[in-house]
Amino acid sequence: MSYRFSQRTGWDVRESGFAAAIREARAAGRRLIDLTVSNSTVCGFEYDADAILRPLADAKALVYDPDPRGMRSARGAVAGYYADHEANVDPASIVLTTSTSEGYGYLFRLLCDAGDEVLVGQPSYPLFDFLADLEDVRLKSYPLFYDHGWWIDFAGLEKRIGSRTKAIVVVNPNNPTGHATGAGERERLEEICVRHGLALIVDEVFLDYPLEEGARLTSFSGGSHPVLTFVLSGMSKIAGLPQMKVGWVVGMGPEVVRREAMERLEVIADTFLSMNAPVQGALAGWLAGRRAIQEQILRRVRGNLRVALESGVEVLKAEAGWSAILRLPQRSGEKDAATRLLEEAGVVVHPGSFYGIGEAGRVVVSLLGGEVDFRAGMTEIERVMRVPR
Ligand SMILES: Cc1ncc(COP(=O)(O)O)c(C=O)c1O
C-alpha cells in the first residue's frame, strides 16, 4: 500500500557514499582513527557520578507540579549562570526546554508562519535544516568568510533579507568555525535587525570554551537589547551532559515586545510540558559543578589544537569550541580530502561540505577525542597530504 506522507518529511535518508565507506571499512575489520567524536560522555572525562545522579532520586520529584516555563528554582540557577557571565537575566525571561534543538523549534513556531524565512550563517551546524523543515520554515544562508579569521559578510547578509525574513540566527561562538561574535559585529547585527524588524536568535552552547588560555567570551545576554533577542544554551555542552536533555531560551529586548514574546512562548511550552521533574530538581547542582568538567574539556581541546597547529597541516584560526577546520591541498579531479584520508590512512574526518563549506580541501576535526588518537590522526593526515601525487 502506498501512503502520502507530509512533504516536509520527504528527506533523502539514504546512506551517503562516505558513510557507507566508513561502515564497510569497519566491517572489514579495519581499525579507524575517528576524529569526529563529539560526544563528551565517551571521551574519558571524569564525571562526578554521585553528584550527578544522587539529586535525581530526590523525593520532591514524586509530585507533579508543572510550570510551563520550567521550575522556578531551576530557572533561578540558569539566571545564576548568566550572572557569572556579567549578565542580569530575570528568571521570568527563561523557558526551559529538553535541548537547544527544542528551543529552536519553539522559536521558529513563535516567529514564523509556514514559508517564512530565517537567516543562518554558513558554514554552520547541519541540524538546522531539519529543525527548519519540521516547522515549515525556510532557511537561507548568509556567508561567513575567512581572512586570517572568520567574519560575517554583512553585505551578503543584508542582500538575503526579504519580505518573509523573520529572524537572524547567530551561533556565538560558531560551530565549526570557532568564530566568536565581536562587539562591533553584534552592534551591526542589532542595527540590521532594528532596520528590518527582525528578531535575533543567538546560540551560545560553546560560550564557555575559548581556545586561548585565559580568554573569556561575551554573552549576548549582557548589555542592552534594542531588538527582540533570544539566547539559547543548554547542559549538553556547558556541563558535558547531553544525555540529561536540558536546554533553555532566554528572551530579551524592548519591554512590550519581550513580554508578549514570553507570553506566547509560555503557551508553546505549556502545550508540550516537556521538562521532567527530576532533571529540573538536579539542574542547580549540575550547573554549580560545571567547572570540573569544563576544565577537563578545555585542557583536552586546547591540547589537541596545539597538536594540530604543530603538525605541519594548515589549521584555520578558531577562537572557541570543540572543533577545528583543516585546509588541505586538493588538486582538481582528485578525490575529496576526507575520502582520501579514509582510504589511505583509515582516518575519519568530516568533509567540509557536511557543514556547508564550499571550498575544496576543507575538513573538520573534533578536538574532543583522546590525545593519543588525535596525535596519531594528525600525523597520518600530514603524511597523506605530504606524499607527492
Ligand atoms: C551550535 C550547536 N547548537 C546546538 C547544538 C545541540 O545542542 P542540544 O543538545 O542542546 O540540542 C549543537 C550540538 O552539537 C551545536 O553544535
PDB file of N, CA and C in Angstrom, residues 53-63 277-278 281-282:
ATOM      1  N   LEU A  53      24.138  11.955  39.778  1.00  0.00           N
ATOM      2  CA  LEU A  53      22.990  11.037  39.848  1.00  0.00           C
ATOM      3  C   LEU A  53      22.173  11.137  41.133  1.00  0.00           C
ATOM      4  N   ARG A  54      22.825  11.483  42.241  1.00  0.00           N
ATOM      5  CA  ARG A  54      22.094  11.487  43.516  1.00  0.00           C
ATOM      6  C   ARG A  54      20.877  12.416  43.497  1.00  0.00           C
ATOM      7  N   PRO A  55      20.997  13.637  42.991  1.00  0.00           N
ATOM      8  CA  PRO A  55      19.828  14.543  43.020  1.00  0.00           C
ATOM      9  C   PRO A  55      18.624  14.010  42.249  1.00  0.00           C
ATOM     10  N   LEU A  56      18.856  13.077  41.328  1.00  0.00           N
ATOM     11  CA  LEU A  56      17.729  12.544  40.541  1.00  0.00           C
ATOM     12  C   LEU A  56      16.798  11.683  41.395  1.00  0.00           C
ATOM     13  N   ALA A  57      17.289  11.264  42.551  1.00  0.00           N
ATOM     14  CA  ALA A  57      16.467  10.400  43.424  1.00  0.00           C
ATOM     15  C   ALA A  57      15.730  11.211  44.490  1.00  0.00           C
ATOM     16  N   ASP A  58      15.773  12.539  44.388  1.00  0.00           N
ATOM     17  CA  ASP A  58      15.097  13.377  45.401  1.00  0.00           C
ATOM     18  C   ASP A  58      13.582  13.133  45.355  1.00  0.00           C
ATOM     19  N   ALA A  59      13.010  12.851  46.530  1.00  0.00           N
ATOM     20  CA  ALA A  59      11.581  12.502  46.600  1.00  0.00           C
ATOM     21  C   ALA A  59      10.673  13.665  46.174  1.00  0.00           C
ATOM     22  N   LYS A  60      11.209  14.879  46.137  1.00  0.00           N
ATOM     23  CA  LYS A  60      10.384  16.029  45.688  1.00  0.00           C
ATOM     24  C   LYS A  60       9.857  15.791  44.269  1.00  0.00           C
ATOM     25  N   ALA A  61      10.616  15.001  43.503  1.00  0.00           N
ATOM     26  CA  ALA A  61      10.222  14.746  42.110  1.00  0.00           C
ATOM     27  C   ALA A  61       9.018  13.818  42.013  1.00  0.00           C
ATOM     28  N   LEU A  62       8.535  13.318  43.147  1.00  0.00           N
ATOM     29  CA  LEU A  62       7.344  12.455  43.100  1.00  0.00           C
ATOM     30  C   LEU A  62       6.063  13.272  42.902  1.00  0.00           C
ATOM     31  N   VAL A  63       6.167  14.582  43.116  1.00  0.00           N
ATOM     32  CA  VAL A  63       4.979  15.436  42.959  1.00  0.00           C
ATOM     33  C   VAL A  63       4.997  16.096  41.582  1.00  0.00           C
ATOM     34  N   ALA A 277      10.485  16.374  36.026  1.00  0.00           N
ATOM     35  CA  ALA A 277      10.782  16.942  37.354  1.00  0.00           C
ATOM     36  C   ALA A 277      12.188  16.598  37.874  1.00  0.00           C
ATOM     37  N   PRO A 278      12.654  15.333  37.764  1.00  0.00           N
ATOM     38  CA  PRO A 278      13.963  15.032  38.363  1.00  0.00           C
ATOM     39  C   PRO A 278      15.112  15.892  37.812  1.00  0.00           C
ATOM     40  N   GLY A 281      14.984  19.399  39.168  1.00  0.00           N
ATOM     41  CA  GLY A 281      15.442  19.442  40.561  1.00  0.00           C
ATOM     42  C   GLY A 281      16.959  19.365  40.651  1.00  0.00           C
ATOM     43  N   ALA A 282      17.564  18.673  39.705  1.00  0.00           N
ATOM     44  CA  ALA A 282      19.015  18.455  39.755  1.00  0.00           C
ATOM     45  C   ALA A 282      19.804  19.584  39.098  1.00  0.00           C
TER      46      ALA A 282
END
